[in-house]
Coordinates of N, CA and C in Angstrom, one line a residue:
M227 N 189.6 128.0 199.2 CA 189.7 128.0 197.9 C 191.0 129.3 197.6
S228 N 191.5 129.2 196.8 CA 192.5 129.2 196.2 C 192.8 129.8 194.6
I229 N 193.0 131.2 194.4 CA 192.7 131.7 193.1 C 194.0 132.1 192.5
G230 N 194.5 131.5 191.8 CA 195.9 132.1 191.0 C 197.0 132.1 191.9
Y231 N 197.9 132.7 191.0 CA 199.4 132.9 191.8 C 199.7 134.4 191.4
Y232 N 200.3 135.3 192.1 CA 200.8 136.5 191.6 C 202.2 136.8 192.3
D233 N 202.9 137.7 191.7 CA 204.3 138.2 191.5 C 204.4 138.8 193.2
T234 N 203.5 139.2 193.7 CA 204.1 140.0 195.2 C 203.3 139.7 195.9
W235 N 203.6 139.8 197.4 CA 202.2 139.7 198.4 C 201.3 140.7 198.2
D236 N 201.4 142.0 197.8 CA 200.4 143.0 198.0 C 199.3 142.6 196.9
E237 N 199.9 142.0 195.6 CA 199.2 141.8 194.8 C 198.1 140.6 195.1
A238 N 199.0 139.6 195.5 CA 197.9 138.7 196.1 C 196.8 139.2 197.3
F239 N 197.4 139.9 197.9 CA 196.4 140.3 199.3 C 195.3 140.8 198.4
N240 N 195.5 142.1 197.8 CA 194.5 142.9 197.0 C 193.4 142.2 196.3
A241 N 194.2 140.5 195.8 CA 193.1 140.0 194.9 C 192.1 139.3 196.0
C242 N 193.0 139.2 197.3 CA 191.9 138.1 198.3 C 190.8 139.3 198.6
K243 N 191.0 140.4 199.2 CA 190.3 141.4 199.4 C 189.1 141.6 198.4
S244 N 189.9 141.8 197.1 CA 188.5 141.9 196.4 C 187.6 140.5 195.9
Y245 N 188.1 139.6 196.2 CA 187.4 138.2 196.0 C 186.6 138.1 197.2
M246 N 186.9 138.4 198.5 CA 186.1 138.6 199.5 C 185.1 139.6 199.5
G247 N 185.2 140.4 199.1 CA 184.0 141.4 198.6 C 183.3 141.8 200.1
N248 N 182.1 141.7 200.0 CA 181.4 142.2 201.4 C 181.3 140.6 202.4
L249 N 182.0 139.6 202.3 CA 182.2 138.7 203.1 C 181.9 138.7 204.2
E250 N 180.6 138.2 205.1 CA 180.4 138.9 206.3 C 181.3 137.9 207.5
S251 N 181.8 136.7 206.9 CA 182.4 135.9 207.7 C 183.5 135.0 207.2
G252 N 184.3 134.6 207.6 CA 185.4 133.6 207.0 C 186.8 134.0 207.5
H253 N 187.8 133.2 206.8 CA 189.3 133.0 206.9 C 190.0 133.2 205.6
Y254 N 191.2 134.2 205.8 CA 191.8 133.7 204.4 C 193.7 134.0 205.0
K255 N 194.2 133.4 204.0 CA 195.7 133.3 204.1 C 196.2 133.9 202.9
V256 N 197.1 134.7 203.1 CA 198.4 135.0 201.8 C 199.7 134.3 202.2
D257 N 200.0 133.3 201.5 CA 201.5 132.6 201.3 C 202.2 132.7 200.7
Q258 N 203.3 132.3 200.3 CA 204.4 131.9 199.4 C 204.5 130.8 199.0
C259 N 204.1 130.5 197.6 CA 204.3 129.1 197.1 C 206.1 128.8 197.1
M260 N 206.4 127.5 197.0 CA 207.6 127.4 196.9 C 208.5 127.5 195.4
C261 N 207.8 127.9 194.5 CA 207.8 128.3 193.1 C 208.3 129.9 193.3
G262 N 208.1 130.6 194.2 CA 208.2 131.6 194.6 C 207.4 132.6 194.5
K263 N 206.1 132.3 193.8 CA 204.8 133.1 193.6 C 203.9 133.2 195.1
Y264 N 203.3 134.1 195.1 CA 202.1 134.4 196.0 C 200.7 133.8 195.8
Y265 N 200.3 133.7 196.7 CA 198.6 133.1 196.5 C 198.0 133.4 197.7
F266 N 196.4 133.3 197.6 CA 195.7 133.4 198.7 C 194.9 132.1 198.7
W267 N 194.2 132.0 199.7 CA 193.2 131.1 200.4 C 192.1 131.4 201.2
V268 N 190.8 131.0 200.7 CA 189.9 131.9 201.7 C 188.5 130.5 202.1
Q269 N 188.2 130.6 203.3 CA 187.3 129.7 203.6 C 186.1 130.6 204.1
K270 N 185.1 130.5 203.8 CA 183.8 130.9 204.0 C 183.4 130.1 205.1
D271 N 183.1 131.0 206.2 CA 182.2 130.0 207.3 C 180.6 129.9 206.8

């Protein structure tokens, strides 16, 4: 699941950590869109 777009990698990573909270297992990715914004992607196991 991807949630929003952010101006910096750090903003996206912090939002990702917050979104994941106490998630016991899963995978995440922080990446840059072709538009220059950053996003995160989370897959819960």
